[in-house]
mmCIF file of C-alpha atoms in Angstrom:
data_model
loop_
_atom_site.group_PDB
_atom_site.id
_atom_site.type_symbol
_atom_site.label_atom_id
_atom_site.label_comp_id
_atom_site.label_asym_id
_atom_site.label_seq_id
_atom_site.Cartn_x
_atom_site.Cartn_y
_atom_site.Cartn_z
ATOM 1 C CA MET A 104 68.910 -167.110 -174.056
ATOM 2 C CA ALA A 105 69.282 -167.506 -177.797
ATOM 3 C CA ARG A 106 71.701 -170.119 -179.062
ATOM 4 C CA GLY A 107 73.887 -167.584 -180.787
ATOM 5 C CA GLU A 108 74.127 -165.421 -177.665
ATOM 6 C CA GLY A 109 75.190 -168.382 -175.521
ATOM 7 C CA ASP A 110 77.854 -169.420 -178.026
ATOM 8 C CA ALA A 111 79.213 -165.878 -178.105
ATOM 9 C CA ASN A 112 79.450 -165.751 -174.316
ATOM 10 C CA MET A 113 81.267 -169.095 -174.204
ATOM 11 C CA GLN A 114 83.666 -167.875 -176.888
ATOM 12 C CA GLY A 115 84.345 -164.788 -174.767
ATOM 13 C CA VAL A 116 85.260 -166.936 -171.771
ATOM 14 C CA ARG A 117 87.668 -168.983 -173.874
ATOM 15 C CA ALA A 118 89.279 -165.789 -175.133
ATOM 16 C CA VAL A 119 89.907 -164.612 -171.573
ATOM 17 C CA ASP A 120 91.300 -168.008 -170.636
ATOM 18 C CA ARG A 121 93.670 -167.956 -173.607
ATOM 19 C CA ALA A 122 94.784 -164.382 -172.881
ATOM 20 C CA ILE A 123 95.646 -165.380 -169.309
ATOM 21 C CA GLU A 124 97.602 -168.383 -170.577
ATOM 22 C CA ILE A 125 99.612 -166.040 -172.813
ATOM 23 C CA LEU A 126 100.477 -163.820 -169.845
ATOM 24 C CA GLN A 127 101.395 -166.832 -167.727
ATOM 25 C CA CYS A 128 103.783 -168.266 -170.296
ATOM 26 C CA PHE A 129 106.313 -165.475 -169.595
ATOM 27 C CA THR A 130 108.768 -166.454 -166.839
ATOM 28 C CA PRO A 131 111.947 -165.023 -165.270
ATOM 29 C CA ASP A 132 113.879 -167.511 -167.421
ATOM 30 C CA LYS A 133 111.947 -166.506 -170.524
ATOM 31 C CA PRO A 134 110.844 -162.851 -170.152
ATOM 32 C CA MET A 135 110.900 -162.158 -173.913
ATOM 33 C CA MET A 136 109.512 -164.405 -176.635
ATOM 34 C CA SER A 137 108.713 -164.453 -180.326
ATOM 35 C CA VAL A 138 105.249 -165.365 -181.577
ATOM 36 C CA LEU A 139 106.531 -168.835 -182.463
ATOM 37 C CA GLU A 140 107.843 -169.385 -178.920
ATOM 38 C CA ILE A 141 104.547 -168.209 -177.416
ATOM 39 C CA GLN A 142 102.650 -170.446 -179.826
ATOM 40 C CA GLN A 143 104.689 -173.451 -178.638
ATOM 41 C CA ARG A 144 103.487 -172.793 -175.090
ATOM 42 C CA VAL A 145 99.953 -171.696 -175.939
ATOM 43 C CA PRO A 146 98.745 -173.741 -178.934
ATOM 44 C CA LEU A 147 96.639 -171.270 -180.904
ATOM 45 C CA SER A 148 96.372 -170.416 -184.555
ATOM 46 C CA ARG A 149 98.657 -167.582 -185.644
ATOM 47 C CA PRO A 150 95.777 -165.130 -186.422
ATOM 48 C CA THR A 151 94.102 -165.805 -183.054
ATOM 49 C CA LEU A 152 97.385 -165.374 -181.201
ATOM 50 C CA TYR A 153 98.122 -162.071 -182.947
ATOM 51 C CA ARG A 154 94.620 -160.759 -182.160
ATOM 52 C CA LEU A 155 95.027 -161.594 -178.476
ATOM 53 C CA LEU A 156 98.518 -160.098 -178.323
ATOM 54 C CA HIS A 157 97.234 -156.932 -179.989
ATOM 55 C CA THR A 158 94.412 -156.626 -177.423
ATOM 56 C CA LEU A 159 96.803 -157.249 -174.515
ATOM 57 C CA ALA A 160 99.199 -154.633 -175.912
ATOM 58 C CA GLN A 161 96.384 -152.057 -176.129
ATOM 59 C CA LYS A 162 95.717 -152.626 -172.402
ATOM 60 C CA GLY A 163 99.387 -152.297 -171.477
ATOM 61 C CA MET A 164 99.729 -155.950 -170.519
ATOM 62 C CA VAL A 165 102.340 -156.871 -173.158
ATOM 63 C CA ARG A 166 104.577 -154.877 -175.471
ATOM 64 C CA ALA A 167 106.067 -155.665 -178.866
ATOM 65 C CA PHE A 168 109.599 -154.616 -179.812
ATOM 66 C CA GLY A 169 112.562 -155.373 -182.052
ATOM 67 C CA GLU A 170 113.053 -156.986 -185.414
ATOM 68 C CA PRO A 171 112.245 -159.812 -185.623
ATOM 69 C CA GLN A 172 109.345 -158.955 -183.379
ATOM 70 C CA ARG A 173 109.378 -160.159 -179.791
ATOM 71 C CA PHE A 174 106.986 -159.692 -176.870
ATOM 72 C CA SER A 175 107.326 -159.167 -173.126
ATOM 73 C CA LEU A 176 105.078 -158.240 -170.216
ATOM 74 C CA ASP A 177 104.410 -154.514 -169.857
ATOM 75 C CA TYR A 178 103.575 -151.928 -167.210
ATOM 76 C CA GLY A 179 99.940 -153.046 -166.864
ATOM 77 C CA VAL A 180 101.015 -156.331 -165.286
ATOM 78 C CA GLY A 181 103.255 -154.476 -162.847
ATOM 79 C CA ARG A 182 100.411 -152.177 -161.864
ATOM 80 C CA LEU A 183 98.139 -155.149 -161.172
ATOM 81 C CA ALA A 184 100.908 -156.849 -159.180
ATOM 82 C CA TYR A 185 101.426 -153.706 -157.084
ATOM 83 C CA ASN A 186 97.710 -153.430 -156.337
ATOM 84 C CA TRP A 187 97.581 -157.112 -155.416
ATOM 85 C CA THR A 188 100.643 -157.203 -153.130
ATOM 86 C CA ALA A 189 99.510 -154.021 -151.345
ATOM 87 C CA GLY A 190 96.441 -155.879 -150.117
ATOM 88 C CA ILE A 191 98.090 -159.154 -149.059
ATOM 89 C CA ASP A 192 97.534 -160.105 -145.428
ATOM 90 C CA PRO A 193 98.946 -163.534 -144.456
ATOM 91 C CA ILE A 194 96.618 -163.735 -141.448
ATOM 92 C CA VAL A 195 93.478 -163.208 -143.524
ATOM 93 C CA ILE A 196 94.682 -165.486 -146.306
ATOM 94 C CA GLY A 197 95.918 -168.114 -143.849
ATOM 95 C CA ARG A 198 92.762 -168.448 -141.764
ATOM 96 C CA SER A 199 91.027 -171.042 -143.912
ATOM 97 C CA ILE A 200 94.327 -172.886 -144.438
ATOM 98 C CA VAL A 201 94.907 -173.135 -140.675
ATOM 99 C CA GLU A 202 91.313 -174.288 -140.192
ATOM 100 C CA ASN A 203 91.799 -177.023 -142.783
ATOM 101 C CA LEU A 204 95.075 -178.081 -141.166
ATOM 102 C CA ARG A 205 93.365 -178.499 -137.816
ATOM 103 C CA ALA A 206 90.569 -180.511 -139.451
ATOM 104 C CA LYS A 207 93.054 -182.807 -141.219
ATOM 105 C CA THR A 208 95.166 -183.481 -138.118
ATOM 106 C CA ASN A 209 92.571 -183.061 -135.343
ATOM 107 C CA GLU A 210 95.199 -181.164 -133.339
ATOM 108 C CA THR A 211 96.009 -177.506 -132.667
ATOM 109 C CA ALA A 212 97.148 -175.632 -135.785
ATOM 110 C CA ALA A 213 98.771 -172.209 -135.769
ATOM 111 C CA LEU A 214 100.314 -169.550 -137.972
ATOM 112 C CA PHE A 215 103.526 -167.756 -136.998
ATOM 113 C CA MET A 216 105.290 -164.670 -138.350
ATOM 114 C CA LEU A 217 108.881 -163.563 -137.916
ATOM 115 C CA ARG A 218 109.152 -160.434 -135.775
ATOM 116 C CA GLY A 219 112.710 -159.347 -135.110
ATOM 117 C CA GLU A 220 114.437 -162.265 -133.400
ATOM 118 C CA GLN A 221 111.208 -163.979 -132.397
ATOM 119 C CA ARG A 222 108.444 -165.934 -134.022
ATOM 120 C CA LEU A 223 105.036 -164.593 -133.074
ATOM 121 C CA CYS A 224 101.821 -166.625 -133.012
ATOM 122 C CA VAL A 225 99.329 -164.589 -135.040
ATOM 123 C CA LEU A 226 96.586 -167.172 -135.585
ATOM 124 C CA GLU A 227 95.621 -170.340 -133.744
ATOM 125 C CA MET A 228 92.885 -172.959 -134.022
ATOM 126 C CA ALA A 229 92.875 -175.134 -130.893
ATOM 127 C CA ALA A 230 92.357 -178.898 -130.986
ATOM 128 C CA PRO A 231 88.893 -180.206 -129.961
ATOM 129 C CA HIS A 232 90.342 -182.183 -127.030
ATOM 130 C CA ILE A 233 90.550 -181.488 -123.303
ATOM 131 C CA LEU A 234 94.230 -182.451 -123.398
ATOM 132 C CA ARG A 235 95.777 -180.203 -126.030
ATOM 133 C CA ILE A 236 98.731 -177.952 -126.778
ATOM 134 C CA SER A 237 97.954 -174.260 -127.204
ATOM 135 C CA TRP A 238 100.279 -171.336 -127.819
ATOM 136 C CA GLY A 239 97.804 -168.461 -127.647
ATOM 137 C CA ILE A 240 97.686 -165.594 -130.118
ATOM 138 C CA GLY A 241 100.393 -163.032 -129.364
ATOM 139 C CA GLU A 242 102.748 -165.531 -127.707
ATOM 140 C CA ALA A 243 106.364 -165.083 -128.824
ATOM 141 C CA GLN A 244 109.434 -167.283 -128.540
ATOM 142 C CA PRO A 245 113.012 -167.000 -129.823
ATOM 143 C CA VAL A 246 113.200 -168.114 -133.444
ATOM 144 C CA THR A 247 115.989 -170.525 -132.454
ATOM 145 C CA SER A 248 113.642 -172.744 -130.427
ATOM 146 C CA GLY A 249 110.892 -175.176 -131.366
ATOM 147 C CA ALA A 250 109.767 -176.459 -134.754
ATOM 148 C CA SER A 251 107.848 -173.289 -135.633
ATOM 149 C CA GLY A 252 110.926 -171.123 -135.043
ATOM 150 C CA LYS A 253 113.500 -173.385 -136.663
ATOM 151 C CA ALA A 254 111.333 -173.843 -139.763
ATOM 152 C CA ILE A 255 111.702 -170.083 -140.289
ATOM 153 C CA LEU A 256 115.352 -169.917 -139.250
ATOM 154 C CA ALA A 257 116.442 -172.663 -141.663
ATOM 155 C CA PHE A 258 115.260 -170.679 -144.703
ATOM 156 C CA THR A 259 116.364 -167.214 -143.593
ATOM 157 C CA ASN A 260 118.956 -165.623 -145.865
ATOM 158 C CA PRO A 261 122.577 -166.040 -144.634
ATOM 159 C CA ASP A 262 123.030 -162.427 -143.490
ATOM 160 C CA ASN A 263 119.901 -162.478 -141.330
ATOM 161 C CA LEU A 264 120.746 -165.974 -140.091
ATOM 162 C CA GLU A 265 124.022 -164.766 -138.552
ATOM 163 C CA GLU A 266 122.180 -161.943 -136.818
ATOM 164 C CA LEU A 267 119.541 -164.316 -135.434
ATOM 165 C CA LEU A 268 122.194 -166.765 -134.225
ATOM 166 C CA LYS A 269 124.281 -164.213 -132.328
ATOM 167 C CA GLY A 270 122.724 -165.347 -129.028
ATOM 168 C CA THR A 271 123.902 -168.917 -129.599
ATOM 169 C CA SER A 272 127.490 -168.549 -128.407
ATOM 170 C CA LYS A 273 128.448 -172.022 -127.176
ATOM 171 C CA THR A 274 130.263 -173.914 -129.909
ATOM 172 C CA ALA A 275 128.521 -177.241 -129.285
ATOM 173 C CA ALA A 276 125.058 -175.664 -129.153
ATOM 174 C CA ARG A 277 125.725 -173.696 -132.338
ATOM 175 C CA LYS A 278 126.965 -176.764 -134.214
ATOM 176 C CA SER A 279 123.950 -178.777 -133.112
ATOM 177 C CA LEU A 280 121.565 -176.015 -134.187
ATOM 178 C CA LEU A 281 123.246 -175.573 -137.578
ATOM 179 C CA ALA A 282 123.085 -179.334 -138.178
ATOM 180 C CA SER A 283 119.365 -179.350 -137.383
ATOM 181 C CA LEU A 284 118.808 -176.445 -139.794
ATOM 182 C CA ASP A 285 120.563 -178.364 -142.584
ATOM 183 C CA LEU A 286 118.194 -181.291 -142.030
ATOM 184 C CA ILE A 287 115.161 -178.986 -142.042
ATOM 185 C CA ARG A 288 116.227 -177.521 -145.393
ATOM 186 C CA GLN A 289 116.558 -181.007 -146.852
ATOM 187 C CA GLN A 290 113.171 -182.139 -145.514
ATOM 188 C CA GLY A 291 111.242 -178.906 -146.023
ATOM 189 C CA TYR A 292 109.809 -179.055 -142.500
ATOM 190 C CA ALA A 293 110.882 -179.063 -138.832
ATOM 191 C CA ILE A 294 109.847 -181.407 -136.049
ATOM 192 C CA SER A 295 110.498 -181.043 -132.315
ATOM 193 C CA ARG A 296 109.655 -183.195 -129.303
ATOM 194 C CA GLY A 297 109.247 -181.638 -125.886
ATOM 195 C CA GLU A 298 111.461 -178.711 -126.842
ATOM 196 C CA VAL A 299 109.128 -175.926 -125.719
ATOM 197 C CA PHE A 300 106.281 -177.862 -124.074
ATOM 198 C CA ALA A 301 107.159 -181.031 -122.152
ATOM 199 C CA GLY A 302 105.460 -184.070 -123.679
ATOM 200 C CA ALA A 303 104.534 -182.252 -126.890
ATOM 201 C CA ILE A 304 105.296 -182.926 -130.527
ATOM 202 C CA ALA A 305 105.391 -180.038 -133.003
ATOM 203 C CA ILE A 306 105.637 -180.086 -136.798
ATOM 204 C CA ALA A 307 106.051 -176.862 -138.807
ATOM 205 C CA ALA A 308 106.974 -175.741 -142.315
ATOM 206 C CA PRO A 309 107.982 -172.310 -143.651
ATOM 207 C CA TYR A 310 105.945 -170.132 -145.978
ATOM 208 C CA PHE A 311 107.265 -167.472 -148.353
ATOM 209 C CA ASP A 312 106.119 -164.204 -149.897
ATOM 210 C CA HIS A 313 106.190 -163.062 -153.529
ATOM 211 C CA ASN A 314 109.822 -161.984 -153.120
ATOM 212 C CA HIS A 315 110.821 -165.539 -152.093
ATOM 213 C CA ARG A 316 111.493 -164.422 -148.506
ATOM 214 C CA VAL A 317 110.517 -166.637 -145.617
ATOM 215 C CA ILE A 318 108.116 -164.640 -143.478
ATOM 216 C CA GLY A 319 106.760 -167.243 -141.101
ATOM 217 C CA SER A 320 105.767 -170.831 -140.502
ATOM 218 C CA ILE A 321 102.613 -172.872 -140.175
ATOM 219 C CA GLY A 322 102.455 -175.796 -137.799
ATOM 220 C CA VAL A 323 100.495 -178.348 -135.841
ATOM 221 C CA PHE A 324 101.001 -179.396 -132.194
ATOM 222 C CA GLY A 325 99.770 -182.112 -129.892
ATOM 223 C CA PRO A 326 100.635 -184.296 -126.879
ATOM 224 C CA SER A 327 102.975 -187.113 -127.876
ATOM 225 C CA ALA A 328 101.085 -189.513 -125.558
ATOM 226 C CA ARG A 329 98.113 -189.413 -127.963
ATOM 227 C CA LEU A 330 99.952 -189.332 -131.278
ATOM 228 C CA ASP A 331 101.567 -192.240 -133.091
ATOM 229 C CA GLN A 332 103.809 -192.593 -136.144
ATOM 230 C CA ALA A 333 100.845 -192.851 -138.516
ATOM 231 C CA TRP A 334 99.545 -189.488 -137.265
ATOM 232 C CA GLU A 335 103.016 -187.992 -137.547
ATOM 233 C CA LYS A 336 103.344 -189.067 -141.177
ATOM 234 C CA GLN A 337 99.909 -187.684 -142.007
ATOM 235 C CA ALA A 338 100.636 -184.442 -140.147
ATOM 236 C CA ILE A 339 103.934 -183.869 -141.975
ATOM 237 C CA ARG A 340 102.142 -184.174 -145.307
ATOM 238 C CA ALA A 341 99.308 -181.881 -144.185
ATOM 239 C CA VAL A 342 101.679 -179.237 -142.798
ATOM 240 C CA THR A 343 103.911 -179.110 -145.877
ATOM 241 C CA GLU A 344 100.884 -178.978 -148.191
ATOM 242 C CA SER A 345 99.426 -176.134 -146.098
ATOM 243 C CA ALA A 346 102.704 -174.216 -146.261
ATOM 244 C CA ARG A 347 102.839 -174.598 -150.053
ATOM 245 C CA GLU A 348 99.235 -173.456 -150.379
ATOM 246 C CA LEU A 349 99.870 -170.382 -148.251
ATOM 247 C CA SER A 350 103.088 -169.537 -150.118
ATOM 248 C CA SER A 351 101.240 -169.872 -153.417
ATOM 249 C CA SER A 352 98.466 -167.572 -152.166
ATOM 250 C CA LEU A 353 101.136 -165.002 -151.235
ATOM 251 C CA GLY A 354 102.684 -165.135 -154.710
ATOM 252 C CA HIS A 355 105.671 -167.407 -154.173
ATOM 253 C CA PHE A 356 106.664 -168.039 -157.813
ATOM 254 C CA GLU A 357 107.691 -171.704 -157.717
ATOM 255 C CA ASP A 358 104.428 -172.716 -156.104
ATOM 256 C CA LEU A 359 102.409 -170.671 -158.550
ATOM 257 C CA GLN A 360 104.162 -172.409 -161.413
ATOM 258 C CA GLY A 361 103.400 -175.790 -159.874
ATOM 259 C CA ALA A 362 99.774 -174.837 -159.415
ATOM 260 C CA ARG A 363 99.524 -173.711 -163.028
ATOM 261 C CA GLU A 364 101.060 -176.937 -164.298
ATOM 262 C CA GLU A 365 98.683 -178.963 -162.140
ATOM 263 C CA GLU A 366 95.756 -176.877 -163.383
ATOM 264 C CA LYS A 367 96.775 -177.554 -166.990
ATOM 265 C CA LYS A 368 97.079 -181.281 -166.289
ATOM 266 C CA GLN A 369 93.621 -181.357 -164.752
ATOM 267 C CA ARG A 370 92.185 -179.426 -167.703
ATOM 268 C CA SER A 371 93.862 -181.849 -170.096
ATOM 269 C CA LYS A 372 92.421 -184.840 -168.246
ATOM 270 C CA SER A 373 88.960 -183.282 -168.284
ATOM 271 C CA SER A 374 89.124 -182.624 -172.014
ATOM 272 C CA HIS A 375 90.213 -186.201 -172.683
ATOM 273 C CA ARG A 376 87.284 -187.494 -170.665
ATOM 274 C CA SER A 377 84.813 -185.330 -172.556
ATOM 275 C CA PRO A 378 82.833 -187.164 -175.258
#
């Protein structure tokens, strides 16, 4: 490859990277921006920024309007988003995440989805031990029981929550359940001991879709006789990280923003290390 050709290809990659950064700088809090505002978020020269905005506008990715001129995302982004969300399958996306969770904790890991008033096990990777906890794919339990159910219930919108709680009629039981849901919201995860399986400990966290709706939980389970506080601490971290990763993969906005910020930090560190 000639030197000039290689330089041109590298320049092309940088142009794509910069164009993506321009698209990513628009947020629900800032859906419209001037060139100066975009430039503050994506540090490029004014001519380069205008060229990229012009190209993105030609492809329907951004549009210019008003005086003074401002920019916003356009129909092309919506079309891409529609094509992407139409193909999302939490089970397919979650498989490698569940596998990694089992590897990190050395115990059974599983993925659950909300189905009516129950949480359904849709994916499970059993622990490599003779003594182990296993749900079994297709097993369903009321969403009001166990860590995997309560992790979903705690983040359900208020209208659906009342519907899901209609079977909990006793005042004391309802108060206890509501108190546990408050704690789960504060922590970001649920933990249960012997609630569904005697002698078992379960840790689960919710995951969300691109519309910020909780659609299921991911969790890890094992016999309490084998597991100590050190394992529990490690498992909580692994479960919550897995839930965030899955939510991000499904388009949950806050997690995507966090991932982008982390990506920028890593890029910045790499550039500072470069000679």
